Short mmCIF file of C-alpha atoms and ligand atoms in Angstrom, two decimals:
data_model
loop_
_atom_site.label_atom_id
_atom_site.label_comp_id
_atom_site.label_asym_id
_atom_site.label_seq_id
_atom_site.Cartn_x
_atom_site.Cartn_y
_atom_site.Cartn_z
CA MET A 1490 24.69 -23.69 44.51
CA GLU A 1491 23.69 -20.25 42.93
CA GLN A 1492 22.45 -17.38 44.77
CA ARG A 1493 18.28 -16.80 44.91
CA SER A 1494 19.01 -13.37 45.56
CA ARG A 1495 16.94 -10.81 42.93
CA LEU A 1496 18.52 -9.37 40.31
CA PRO A 1497 18.55 -5.29 40.70
CA VAL A 1498 16.19 -3.81 38.20
CA THR A 1499 18.59 -1.87 35.03
CA ALA A 1500 20.17 -5.92 34.94
CA ALA A 1501 16.56 -7.73 34.78
CA ILE A 1502 15.54 -5.26 32.30
CA THR A 1503 19.02 -5.41 30.26
CA VAL A 1504 18.25 -9.03 29.89
CA GLY A 1505 15.18 -8.88 29.19
CA VAL A 1506 15.66 -6.10 26.49
CA LEU A 1507 18.70 -8.31 24.92
CA GLY A 1508 17.11 -11.63 25.50
CA VAL A 1509 14.00 -10.43 23.13
CA GLY A 1510 16.32 -8.24 20.66
CA ALA A 1511 18.12 -11.27 19.70
CA ALA A 1512 15.23 -13.26 18.87
CA LEU A 1513 14.27 -10.69 16.50
CA ALA A 1514 17.64 -10.15 15.16
CA VAL A 1515 18.22 -13.62 14.33
CA GLY A 1516 14.59 -14.11 12.81
CA ASP A 1517 15.03 -11.73 10.19
CA LEU A 1518 18.77 -13.16 9.49
CA VAL A 1519 17.34 -16.36 8.85
CA ALA A 1520 14.08 -14.84 7.37
CA ALA A 1521 16.97 -13.32 4.70
CA PHE A 1522 17.48 -16.69 4.01
CA VAL A 1523 14.34 -18.27 3.46
CA ASP A 1524 11.76 -14.97 2.37
CA ALA A 1525 12.15 -11.44 3.64
CA ASP A 1526 8.23 -11.54 4.69
CA ALA A 1527 9.66 -14.51 7.20
CA SER A 1528 10.85 -12.12 9.62
CA PRO A 1529 8.83 -12.42 12.55
CA LEU A 1530 8.19 -8.81 12.96
CA LEU A 1531 7.21 -8.25 9.69
CA ALA A 1532 5.18 -11.54 9.63
CA VAL A 1533 2.99 -10.03 12.67
CA GLY A 1534 2.77 -7.04 11.38
CA ASN A 1535 1.37 -8.17 8.36
CA SER A 1536 -0.94 -10.15 10.00
CA ALA A 1537 -1.94 -7.07 12.01
CA ILE A 1538 -3.19 -5.32 8.97
CA ASP A 1539 -4.70 -8.40 7.63
CA LEU A 1540 -7.05 -8.69 10.44
CA THR A 1541 -6.96 -5.20 11.39
CA PRO A 1542 -11.24 -3.85 11.74
CA LEU A 1543 -12.34 -2.09 8.67
CA PRO A 1544 -12.95 0.96 9.97
CA LEU A 1545 -9.97 0.95 12.27
CA LYS A 1546 -7.90 0.74 8.80
CA ASP A 1547 -9.56 2.93 7.32
CA PHE A 1548 -9.13 5.18 10.36
CA ALA A 1549 -5.42 4.54 9.81
CA VAL A 1550 -5.14 5.54 5.94
CA ARG A 1551 -6.81 8.14 6.47
CA THR A 1552 -4.86 9.74 9.64
CA PHE A 1553 -1.68 9.04 9.08
CA ALA A 1554 -2.12 8.32 5.52
CA THR A 1555 2.06 7.42 3.82
CA TYR A 1556 2.90 6.72 6.81
CA ASP A 1557 0.64 4.43 8.52
CA LYS A 1558 2.79 1.52 8.25
CA LEU A 1559 5.53 3.55 9.70
CA VAL A 1560 3.14 4.12 13.45
CA LEU A 1561 2.20 0.48 12.83
CA LEU A 1562 5.92 -0.27 13.18
CA GLY A 1563 7.28 2.04 15.58
CA GLY A 1564 3.77 1.00 17.80
CA MET A 1565 4.96 -2.94 17.54
CA GLY A 1566 8.27 -1.91 18.64
CA LEU A 1567 7.36 -0.13 21.77
CA PHE A 1568 5.14 -2.88 22.47
CA LEU A 1569 8.05 -4.96 22.06
CA LEU A 1570 10.31 -2.95 24.54
CA ALA A 1571 7.58 -2.74 27.04
CA ALA A 1572 7.17 -7.09 27.00
CA ALA A 1573 10.73 -7.43 26.86
CA ALA A 1574 11.35 -4.92 29.81
CA LEU A 1575 8.66 -6.70 31.48
CA ALA A 1576 9.81 -10.27 30.83
CA GLY A 1577 12.93 -9.00 32.47
CA LEU A 1578 11.77 -7.41 35.63
CA VAL A 1579 9.50 -10.61 36.45
CA SER A 1580 12.10 -12.66 36.43
CA ARG A 1581 14.54 -11.66 38.99
CA ARG A 1582 14.48 -14.62 41.08
CA THR A 1583 14.02 -17.20 38.42
CA PRO A 1584 14.44 -16.75 34.40
CA TRP A 1585 11.27 -18.77 33.99
CA PRO A 1586 8.45 -15.75 33.90
CA GLY A 1587 10.51 -14.06 31.21
CA THR A 1588 11.05 -17.77 29.18
CA VAL A 1589 7.25 -18.51 29.09
CA VAL A 1590 6.84 -14.27 28.15
CA ALA A 1591 9.63 -15.19 25.60
CA LEU A 1592 8.08 -18.11 24.35
CA LEU A 1593 4.63 -16.79 23.94
CA LEU A 1594 6.11 -13.66 22.24
CA GLY A 1595 7.60 -16.22 19.55
CA GLY A 1596 5.01 -18.47 19.23
CA LEU A 1597 3.11 -15.33 17.88
CA GLY A 1598 5.64 -15.17 15.41
CA ILE A 1599 5.54 -18.87 14.31
CA ILE A 1600 2.07 -18.89 13.68
CA ALA A 1601 1.58 -15.87 11.82
CA VAL A 1602 4.19 -17.35 9.52
CA LEU A 1603 2.46 -20.04 9.33
CA THR A 1604 -0.62 -18.57 8.56
CA ARG A 1605 0.58 -15.73 6.26
CA PRO A 1606 -0.99 -16.99 2.40
CA ASN A 1607 2.16 -16.22 0.89
CA LEU A 1608 4.36 -18.56 2.90
CA THR A 1609 5.66 -21.80 2.53
CA PRO A 1610 6.56 -23.77 5.48
CA ALA A 1611 10.32 -23.65 5.18
CA ALA A 1612 9.66 -19.81 6.41
CA VAL A 1613 8.87 -20.98 10.19
CA LEU A 1614 12.72 -21.87 10.53
CA ALA A 1615 12.86 -18.11 11.04
CA PRO A 1616 10.83 -17.43 14.18
CA LEU A 1617 11.43 -20.47 15.53
CA ALA A 1618 15.39 -19.87 15.54
CA GLY A 1619 14.81 -16.29 16.60
CA VAL A 1620 13.17 -17.49 19.76
CA PHE A 1621 15.88 -20.33 20.38
CA VAL A 1622 18.21 -18.00 20.08
CA GLY A 1623 16.50 -15.46 22.01
CA VAL A 1624 15.50 -17.75 24.74
CA ALA A 1625 19.28 -18.86 24.96
CA VAL A 1626 20.82 -15.36 25.04
CA PHE A 1627 17.87 -14.66 28.40
CA ARG A 1628 18.86 -17.73 29.92
CA TRP A 1629 22.70 -17.57 29.94
CA LEU A 1630 22.41 -13.57 30.84
CA HIS A 1631 20.38 -13.97 33.28
CA ARG A 1632 22.82 -16.02 35.15
CA LEU A 1633 25.73 -13.76 34.33
CA ALA A 1634 23.49 -11.02 36.50
CA ARG A 1635 22.18 -12.86 38.77
CA ARG A 1636 25.93 -13.92 39.89
CA THR A 1637 26.63 -9.56 40.35
CA ALA A 1638 23.68 -9.37 42.53
CA ASP A 1639 25.05 -10.17 45.32
CA PRO A 1640 27.85 -9.01 46.41
CA PRO A 1641 28.38 -7.18 43.35
CA ARG A 1642 32.13 -8.56 42.36
CA GLU A 1643 33.95 -9.12 39.20
CA GLY A 1644 30.76 -11.19 38.26
CA ARG A 1645 29.55 -7.58 37.10
CA ARG A 1646 32.21 -7.50 34.57
CA ALA A 1647 31.26 -10.84 33.32
CA PHE A 1648 27.67 -9.96 33.02
CA LEU A 1649 28.74 -6.18 31.34
CA LEU A 1650 30.83 -8.59 28.87
CA GLY A 1651 28.09 -10.91 28.53
CA ALA A 1652 25.56 -7.66 27.83
CA VAL A 1653 27.81 -6.12 24.94
CA GLY A 1654 28.84 -9.23 23.60
CA ALA A 1655 24.84 -9.76 23.31
CA VAL A 1656 24.47 -6.01 21.63
CA VAL A 1657 27.66 -6.85 19.03
CA GLY A 1658 25.56 -9.91 18.32
CA ILE A 1659 22.53 -8.30 17.87
CA GLY A 1660 24.15 -5.55 15.65
CA LEU A 1661 25.81 -8.16 13.36
CA ALA A 1662 23.01 -10.20 12.73
CA GLY A 1663 20.58 -7.17 12.23
CA ALA A 1664 23.17 -5.81 9.64
CA GLY A 1665 24.01 -9.33 7.92
CA GLY A 1666 19.94 -9.51 7.94
CA ARG A 1667 19.55 -6.29 5.77
CA LEU A 1668 22.75 -6.70 3.66
CA LEU A 1669 21.00 -10.74 2.48
CA ALA A 1670 17.77 -9.00 2.28
CA GLY A 1671 19.31 -6.09 -0.24
CA ARG A 1672 21.17 -8.87 -2.34
CA VAL A 1673 18.15 -8.87 -4.57
CA ASP A 1674 19.59 -6.35 -6.99
CA VAL A 1675 16.24 -4.37 -7.94
CA GLU A 1676 17.73 -1.35 -9.15
CA SER A 1677 20.10 -3.06 -12.09
CA SER A 1678 16.75 -5.24 -12.93
CA ARG A 1679 14.71 -1.56 -13.46
CA ALA A 1680 16.97 0.12 -14.89
CA LYS A 1681 17.07 -2.67 -17.44
CA VAL A 1682 13.51 -2.68 -17.79
CA THR A 1683 13.36 1.44 -18.09
CA ARG A 1684 16.11 0.97 -21.19
CA MET A 1685 13.76 -1.66 -22.66
CA LEU A 1686 10.75 1.00 -22.58
CA THR A 1687 12.77 3.76 -24.11
CA ALA A 1688 11.61 2.33 -27.59
CA TYR A 1689 7.85 2.72 -25.99
CA PRO A 1690 7.45 7.25 -26.43
CA LEU A 1691 4.72 8.45 -24.17
CA PRO A 1692 1.96 10.20 -26.08
CA ALA A 1693 1.60 13.96 -26.23
CA LYS A 1694 -0.51 15.46 -24.01
CA PRO A 1695 -2.45 18.33 -25.72
CA ALA A 1696 -1.61 21.82 -24.65
CA GLY A 1697 -4.07 23.04 -21.47
CA ALA A 1698 -4.75 19.70 -20.32
CA ASP A 1699 -4.50 21.04 -16.39
CA PHE A 1700 -4.57 24.65 -14.53
CA ALA A 1701 -0.99 23.80 -12.92
CA ARG A 1702 -0.30 27.20 -12.84
CA ASP A 1703 -3.58 28.36 -11.23
CA GLY A 1704 -2.89 25.18 -8.14
CA THR A 1705 -4.54 22.22 -9.62
CA PRO A 1706 -2.19 19.17 -10.02
CA SER A 1707 -0.72 18.67 -13.01
CA PHE A 1708 -2.10 16.51 -15.54
CA VAL A 1709 0.29 13.43 -15.03
CA THR A 1710 1.24 12.59 -11.80
CA PRO A 1711 5.35 12.29 -11.85
CA ASN A 1712 5.57 8.95 -9.93
CA ALA A 1713 7.09 10.28 -6.90
CA GLN A 1714 4.12 12.01 -6.24
CA PHE A 1715 1.65 9.52 -7.12
CA TYR A 1716 -0.43 8.45 -4.41
CA ARG A 1717 0.70 5.18 -2.88
CA VAL A 1718 -1.78 2.86 -0.88
CA ASP A 1719 -1.33 -0.92 -0.01
CA THR A 1720 -1.12 -3.69 2.88
CA ALA A 1721 2.50 -4.59 2.57
CA LEU A 1722 4.51 -3.48 5.55
CA SER A 1723 8.11 -4.00 3.63
CA VAL A 1724 7.92 -3.49 -0.48
CA PRO A 1725 8.22 -6.59 -2.24
CA GLN A 1726 11.51 -6.92 -4.06
CA LEU A 1727 11.56 -8.71 -7.23
CA ARG A 1728 13.33 -8.96 -10.10
CA ALA A 1729 12.19 -8.79 -13.74
CA GLU A 1730 14.15 -11.45 -14.43
CA ASP A 1731 13.13 -14.19 -11.73
CA TRP A 1732 9.34 -12.46 -12.54
CA THR A 1733 6.97 -15.33 -13.93
CA LEU A 1734 3.01 -14.86 -14.00
CA ARG A 1735 0.79 -17.88 -13.63
CA VAL A 1736 -2.61 -17.64 -15.95
CA HIS A 1737 -5.23 -20.37 -14.99
CA GLY A 1738 -8.36 -21.14 -13.91
CA LEU A 1739 -11.60 -21.18 -16.26
CA VAL A 1740 -9.42 -21.02 -19.31
CA ASP A 1741 -9.00 -23.47 -22.70
CA ARG A 1742 -4.88 -23.18 -21.55
CA GLU A 1743 -3.20 -22.81 -18.64
CA LEU A 1744 -0.07 -19.83 -19.38
CA ARG A 1745 3.27 -19.57 -17.55
CA LEU A 1746 4.54 -16.43 -18.72
CA THR A 1747 7.96 -14.51 -18.36
CA PHE A 1748 9.09 -10.69 -18.22
CA ALA A 1749 10.58 -11.35 -21.84
CA ASP A 1750 7.19 -12.98 -22.94
CA ILE A 1751 5.28 -10.00 -22.22
CA MET A 1752 7.95 -7.67 -23.93
CA ALA A 1753 7.56 -9.95 -26.54
CA MET A 1754 3.87 -9.28 -26.96
CA GLU A 1755 2.39 -6.17 -28.45
CA LEU A 1756 2.80 -2.94 -25.71
CA VAL A 1757 0.78 -0.05 -25.59
CA THR A 1758 0.41 3.09 -23.44
CA ARG A 1759 -2.47 4.20 -21.90
CA THR A 1760 -3.36 7.47 -19.96
CA ILE A 1761 -5.06 6.41 -16.89
CA THR A 1762 -6.06 8.19 -13.28
CA MET A 1763 -6.09 5.69 -10.95
CA THR A 1764 -8.77 6.37 -7.39
CA CYS A 1765 -8.51 4.15 -4.31
CA VAL A 1766 -12.09 3.58 -2.86
CA SER A 1767 -10.59 4.60 0.65
CA ASN A 1768 -10.42 8.22 -1.01
CA GLU A 1769 -12.62 10.41 0.93
CA VAL A 1770 -14.11 13.67 -0.40
CA GLY A 1771 -11.57 16.02 -1.22
CA GLY A 1772 -9.13 13.65 -0.25
CA PRO A 1773 -5.46 12.66 -2.32
CA TYR A 1774 -5.45 9.49 -2.99
CA VAL A 1775 -6.20 9.72 -7.08
CA SER A 1776 -3.59 9.98 -9.67
CA THR A 1777 -2.56 10.01 -13.10
CA ALA A 1778 0.02 8.17 -15.35
CA ASP A 1779 0.87 7.11 -18.50
CA PHE A 1780 1.13 3.22 -18.25
CA THR A 1781 3.16 1.08 -20.53
CA GLY A 1782 2.04 -3.26 -20.94
CA VAL A 1783 -0.05 -5.41 -22.59
CA LEU A 1784 -3.82 -5.09 -23.04
CA LEU A 1785 -5.32 -8.25 -20.20
CA ARG A 1786 -7.87 -9.06 -23.33
CA ASP A 1787 -4.85 -9.89 -25.79
CA LEU A 1788 -3.35 -11.62 -22.73
CA LEU A 1789 -6.09 -13.60 -21.70
CA ALA A 1790 -7.03 -14.44 -25.12
CA LYS A 1791 -3.87 -16.27 -25.36
CA ALA A 1792 -5.50 -18.42 -22.27
CA GLY A 1793 -8.75 -18.50 -23.70
CA VAL A 1794 -11.61 -17.44 -21.27
CA ARG A 1795 -14.50 -20.21 -20.91
CA PRO A 1796 -17.82 -18.99 -20.40
CA GLU A 1797 -18.93 -19.25 -17.04
CA ALA A 1798 -15.82 -17.09 -15.60
CA ASP A 1799 -17.58 -13.90 -14.50
CA GLN A 1800 -14.60 -12.97 -12.09
CA VAL A 1801 -11.22 -12.20 -12.73
CA LEU A 1802 -9.23 -12.64 -9.49
CA SER A 1803 -5.30 -11.30 -9.92
CA SER A 1804 -3.06 -12.17 -6.99
CA SER A 1805 0.16 -10.80 -5.48
CA VAL A 1806 3.49 -12.42 -4.54
CA ASP A 1807 2.57 -10.66 -0.84
CA GLY A 1808 -0.41 -12.79 -0.59
CA TYR A 1809 -3.05 -9.78 -1.68
CA SER A 1810 -5.93 -10.40 -4.37
CA ALA A 1811 -8.21 -7.91 -6.32
CA GLY A 1812 -11.15 -8.96 -8.50
CA SER A 1813 -12.56 -7.40 -11.53
CA PRO A 1814 -15.74 -8.87 -13.73
CA VAL A 1815 -14.74 -10.67 -17.12
CA SER A 1816 -16.86 -8.33 -18.87
CA THR A 1817 -14.77 -5.52 -17.69
CA VAL A 1818 -11.39 -6.50 -18.12
CA LEU A 1819 -12.47 -7.81 -21.49
CA ASP A 1820 -14.60 -3.95 -22.15
CA PRO A 1821 -12.47 -3.15 -25.57
CA ASP A 1822 -13.78 0.34 -24.73
CA ARG A 1823 -11.45 0.97 -21.36
CA ASP A 1824 -8.21 -0.81 -22.45
CA ALA A 1825 -7.28 -2.67 -18.96
CA MET A 1826 -3.25 -3.78 -18.79
CA LEU A 1827 -1.17 -5.70 -17.25
CA ALA A 1828 1.89 -2.64 -17.20
CA ILE A 1829 5.05 -2.98 -16.70
CA GLY A 1830 5.80 0.97 -17.58
CA MET A 1831 5.03 4.05 -15.74
CA ASN A 1832 5.47 8.15 -17.21
CA GLY A 1833 8.16 5.99 -19.21
CA GLN A 1834 10.17 4.35 -16.28
CA ALA A 1835 9.48 0.13 -15.42
CA LEU A 1836 7.16 0.38 -12.46
CA PRO A 1837 8.63 1.92 -8.99
CA PRO A 1838 9.08 -0.92 -6.46
CA GLU A 1839 6.42 0.90 -4.39
CA HIS A 1840 4.04 0.74 -7.32
CA GLY A 1841 4.40 -2.81 -8.09
CA PHE A 1842 7.45 -4.08 -10.02
CA PRO A 1843 7.93 -5.80 -12.21
CA ALA A 1844 3.90 -5.87 -13.15
CA ARG A 1845 1.17 -4.66 -11.81
CA LEU A 1846 -2.74 -4.56 -13.23
CA VAL A 1847 -4.59 -1.39 -14.32
CA VAL A 1848 -8.32 -1.27 -14.84
CA PRO A 1849 -9.83 2.26 -16.02
CA GLY A 1850 -12.99 2.62 -13.97
CA VAL A 1851 -12.30 0.44 -11.11
CA TYR A 1852 -11.42 1.29 -7.81
CA GLY A 1853 -7.34 0.21 -7.38
CA TYR A 1854 -8.50 -2.26 -4.52
CA ALA A 1855 -10.89 -4.49 -6.96
CA SER A 1856 -8.40 -4.28 -10.11
CA ALA A 1857 -5.04 -3.17 -9.60
CA THR A 1858 -2.67 -5.80 -8.23
CA LYS A 1859 0.89 -5.19 -7.48
CA TRP A 1860 3.73 -7.16 -7.42
CA LEU A 1861 1.68 -9.47 -9.58
CA LYS A 1862 2.30 -13.22 -9.51
CA GLU A 1863 -1.18 -14.92 -10.94
CA ILE A 1864 -4.23 -14.24 -12.82
CA GLU A 1865 -7.44 -16.83 -12.08
CA LEU A 1866 -10.10 -17.02 -14.22
CA THR A 1867 -13.13 -17.73 -11.75
CA THR A 1868 -16.48 -16.98 -10.62
CA PHE A 1869 -17.51 -14.42 -7.77
CA ALA A 1870 -19.66 -16.96 -6.37
CA ALA A 1871 -16.50 -18.89 -6.21
CA LYS A 1872 -13.79 -16.81 -4.62
CA GLN A 1873 -13.29 -13.51 -2.58
CA GLN A 1874 -10.51 -10.98 -3.38
CA TYR A 1875 -9.06 -9.86 -0.57
CA TRP A 1876 -11.21 -6.74 0.65
CA VAL A 1877 -14.35 -8.09 -0.73
CA SER A 1878 -13.57 -10.91 2.49
CA ARG A 1879 -13.67 -7.27 4.69
CA GLY A 1880 -16.60 -6.00 4.14
CA TYR A 1881 -16.20 -3.63 0.93
CA SER A 1882 -18.35 -4.30 -2.27
CA GLN A 1883 -17.68 -6.86 -5.08
CA ARG A 1884 -18.43 -4.67 -7.58
CA ALA A 1885 -16.28 -1.41 -8.09
CA PRO A 1886 -16.55 1.10 -10.53
CA ILE A 1887 -15.40 4.39 -9.47
CA LYS A 1888 -18.31 6.96 -8.65
CA THR A 1889 -18.16 10.80 -10.04
CA GLU A 1890 -16.21 13.32 -8.42
CA SER A 1891 -14.90 16.52 -8.20
CA ARG A 1892 -12.24 18.11 -5.46
CA ILE A 1893 -11.13 21.95 -5.09
CA ASP A 1894 -7.63 22.26 -4.72
CA VAL A 1895 -7.24 26.14 -4.45
CA PRO A 1896 -8.40 28.08 -2.28
CA GLN A 1897 -7.37 25.28 0.50
CA GLY A 1898 -9.11 25.24 3.37
CA LEU A 1899 -8.98 27.87 5.97
CA GLN A 1900 -6.97 29.96 3.22
CA SER A 1901 -6.68 33.50 3.97
CA LEU A 1902 -6.20 35.68 0.38
CA SER A 1903 -6.40 38.99 -0.54
CA ALA A 1904 -9.82 40.44 -1.82
CA GLY A 1905 -10.92 40.94 -5.33
CA ARG A 1906 -9.33 38.37 -8.73
CA VAL A 1907 -9.56 35.08 -6.67
CA VAL A 1908 -9.28 31.80 -8.43
CA VAL A 1909 -11.23 28.65 -7.40
CA ALA A 1910 -9.78 25.67 -9.23
CA GLY A 1911 -9.63 21.70 -8.71
CA ILE A 1912 -10.28 18.78 -10.57
CA ALA A 1913 -13.31 16.07 -11.61
CA TRP A 1914 -13.12 12.33 -12.84
CA ALA A 1915 -15.58 9.99 -13.70
CA GLN A 1916 -13.07 7.58 -15.26
CA THR A 1917 -14.51 5.14 -18.67
CA LYS A 1918 -17.71 8.52 -18.67
CA GLY A 1919 -15.39 11.98 -18.86
CA ILE A 1920 -16.56 14.89 -17.19
CA ALA A 1921 -18.97 17.02 -19.01
CA LYS A 1922 -19.11 19.63 -16.68
CA VAL A 1923 -18.22 21.30 -13.49
CA GLU A 1924 -20.28 23.67 -12.00
CA VAL A 1925 -18.85 25.96 -8.53
CA ARG A 1926 -21.24 27.34 -6.05
CA MET A 1927 -19.69 30.32 -4.04
CA ASP A 1928 -21.38 31.98 -0.33
CA GLY A 1929 -24.68 30.15 -1.36
CA GLY A 1930 -24.95 31.54 -4.70
CA PRO A 1931 -26.43 30.39 -8.00
CA TRP A 1932 -23.97 26.96 -9.44
CA GLN A 1933 -21.71 28.57 -12.35
CA GLU A 1934 -20.48 26.57 -14.53
CA ALA A 1935 -16.22 26.10 -14.60
CA ASP A 1936 -13.90 26.49 -17.56
CA LEU A 1937 -13.11 22.81 -17.82
CA ALA A 1938 -9.11 22.23 -18.82
CA VAL A 1939 -8.53 20.38 -22.68
CA SER A 1940 -9.95 16.67 -22.15
CA VAL A 1941 -7.48 14.13 -22.64
CA THR A 1942 -9.23 10.73 -22.57
CA ASN A 1943 -12.11 9.26 -20.65
CA GLU A 1944 -10.19 7.13 -18.23
CA THR A 1945 -8.32 10.29 -16.48
CA TRP A 1946 -9.22 13.50 -14.78
CA ARG A 1947 -10.59 16.62 -15.99
CA MET A 1948 -9.41 20.04 -14.39
CA TRP A 1949 -11.12 23.29 -14.02
CA ARG A 1950 -11.15 26.50 -13.03
CA LYS A 1951 -13.63 29.55 -11.97
CA VAL A 1952 -12.33 32.90 -11.59
CA TYR A 1953 -14.26 35.79 -9.18
CA ASP A 1954 -14.28 38.81 -7.64
CA LEU A 1955 -14.76 38.53 -3.74
CA LYS A 1956 -15.02 41.03 -1.26
CA PRO A 1957 -13.60 40.77 2.44
CA GLY A 1958 -15.03 38.12 4.50
CA THR A 1959 -15.86 34.34 4.80
CA HIS A 1960 -16.10 32.32 1.77
CA THR A 1961 -17.71 28.92 1.76
CA VAL A 1962 -17.21 27.31 -2.56
CA ILE A 1963 -18.69 23.79 -3.46
CA CYS A 1964 -18.33 21.79 -6.51
CA ARG A 1965 -19.98 19.00 -8.38
CA ALA A 1966 -19.28 17.42 -11.56
CA THR A 1967 -21.45 16.34 -13.97
CA ASP A 1968 -19.95 12.92 -16.31
CA THR A 1969 -21.55 12.65 -20.13
CA THR A 1970 -24.09 10.68 -19.21
CA GLY A 1971 -26.06 13.52 -17.73
CA TYR A 1972 -25.14 11.94 -14.31
CA VAL A 1973 -24.75 15.20 -11.73
CA GLN A 1974 -22.49 14.15 -8.88
CA THR A 1975 -24.70 13.57 -5.77
CA GLN A 1976 -24.86 15.82 -2.45
CA GLN A 1977 -25.32 12.62 0.05
CA ARG A 1978 -22.46 12.14 1.89
CA VAL A 1979 -21.25 8.63 2.32
CA SER A 1980 -18.03 7.36 3.35
CA PRO A 1981 -15.53 5.05 1.67
CA ILE A 1982 -17.04 1.34 3.29
CA PRO A 1983 -18.43 -0.35 1.08
CA ASP A 1984 -17.95 1.05 -1.92
CA GLY A 1985 -16.63 4.79 -2.36
CA ALA A 1986 -17.36 8.01 -0.87
CA THR A 1987 -19.36 10.62 -2.31
CA GLY A 1988 -20.30 14.41 -1.30
CA TRP A 1989 -19.99 17.68 -2.60
CA HIS A 1990 -16.35 18.83 -1.43
CA THR A 1991 -16.93 22.36 0.42
CA ILE A 1992 -14.08 25.35 1.23
CA VAL A 1993 -14.58 27.60 3.61
CA PHE A 1994 -11.79 30.05 2.71
CA THR A 1995 -11.51 33.93 4.13
CA THR A 1996 -10.50 37.06 1.95
CA SER A 1997 -9.27 41.07 3.53
N1 LIG B 2533 -0.20 -5.90 -3.85
C1 LIG B 2533 -1.24 -4.80 -3.65
N2 LIG B 2533 -1.71 -4.83 -4.87
C2 LIG B 2533 -2.60 -3.61 -4.32
C3 LIG B 2533 -2.49 -3.43 -2.71
C4 LIG B 2533 -2.55 -4.14 -2.23
O1 LIG B 2533 -2.15 -3.62 -0.77
N3 LIG B 2533 -1.57 -5.26 -2.30
N4 LIG B 2533 -3.57 -2.41 -3.10
C5 LIG B 2533 -4.30 -1.71 -3.61
C6 LIG B 2533 -4.86 -0.52 -3.79
S1 LIG B 2533 -6.45 -0.32 -2.59
C7 LIG B 2533 -4.89 0.48 -4.88
S2 LIG B 2533 -6.02 2.15 -4.32
C8 LIG B 2533 -3.99 0.36 -5.68
C9 LIG B 2533 -3.37 1.75 -5.28
O2 LIG B 2533 -1.96 1.65 -6.19
P1 LIG B 2533 -0.34 2.91 -5.88
O3 LIG B 2533 -0.28 2.46 -4.77
O4 LIG B 2533 -0.15 2.28 -7.19
O5 LIG B 2533 -1.17 4.36 -6.19
O6 LIG B 2533 -3.47 -0.63 -5.47
C10 LIG B 2533 -3.75 -1.70 -5.11
N5 LIG B 2533 -3.19 -2.93 -5.76
MO1 LIG B 2534 -7.67 1.34 -2.82
#
């Protein structure tokens, strides 16, 4: 008969933490065989992202920027550590309370995996195996620990050995999962695509397209600096060789295309400025690249779009979707594309390798699906894209906006010659004028950099001679339709922020 004495606190915590650790490691290991996203931790995290109320998500993107996902994973890690310790502490007499906590946590993982839009039912094997092994390890260590509790004899040695064994097992399972998940050789697939793209030279940019020397961004954003926004906790790992695209719905002929089919079509390169709807006035989510790929209107002509269709709904391997009007996607003046190249390279994994969409003049959420899997021709009445079911607008034309890049807010400069410079954008319309107002004076026209296309941003600059003191500078853009950027401040939800960017700085 085992003794009914209580486990020491440290032993109880160790038992709980190792049990949960074993569950997570085994869940990841099995997920590496079925689908990386079947990892219980990732599935719960991804579900949390999808369920997060819009204002909170907006806050997270704004506050943590690209680190929002690390913050989420870190938070989940801390929560699990606390839950595991608690599971151990409430089980000092019998293993049952901790077993119930473990089953509850496991249940969360199972529900998350079962409800992910992009996972098959087989994916549930990962959290199931995790719970099973986690509970077994927990109860086994609990039994060993209880023998040490009173009196502390050689039983303690058995428990320590068991705990070390569990740590080694967790490490092996975790490393095995990592290795297996990394076996998809994305980099060599990307290298092949990049080699094929050398046959398609990038368009030369006119001299004077930016004022980078004065502090604006370079006209083309290097891939590593291109803003990134998405809901994917782990970047989908795909190879071009395995990729297929299904085009279906309200079409005359359903298509199933391989990467080679895309490469065999006429490839073009377009320089396009992308913008995220979450970009606040003055924010960083705007970048420009040379995208190489096929025009969506060529691709959709192969399928034959039926007249009833009014929405091009694209979806990704990770369960994301975006929808743009058919008229926008087919618009001969804006060259919506399925892109496979970005600045002369295969798309970086974070930007959608092997293929994504880019639709000039439409915010990314409603058009720019990365890790593209399907294009469905449908209607706005019949189907809603990811962000529309979460409060954003169905139609999302990019608003005319401008930003001051220098000086930066609260910067202190020497009095005298001060350059104010920045960017302005009104994709598909083009920027006609940028005006600057210093210290409440009159609006004055800034010098504009050479215009490249109407799908891209335009840099501006204005030189001042300033006395020492505190200064306030504001900018506003006018597009080629004559529309002057509105002063009215609205937040990004539901269809993009507006307002004039204002910077306060000092000179001495
Ligand atoms: N699969 C997938 N595609 C996506 C998203 C996403 O969350 N998942 N986010 C969209 C949003 S909101 C924007 S602004 C653009 C950003 O593209 P980038 O990260 O390459 O800059 O991608 C779009 N495509
Ligand atoms: Mo976005």
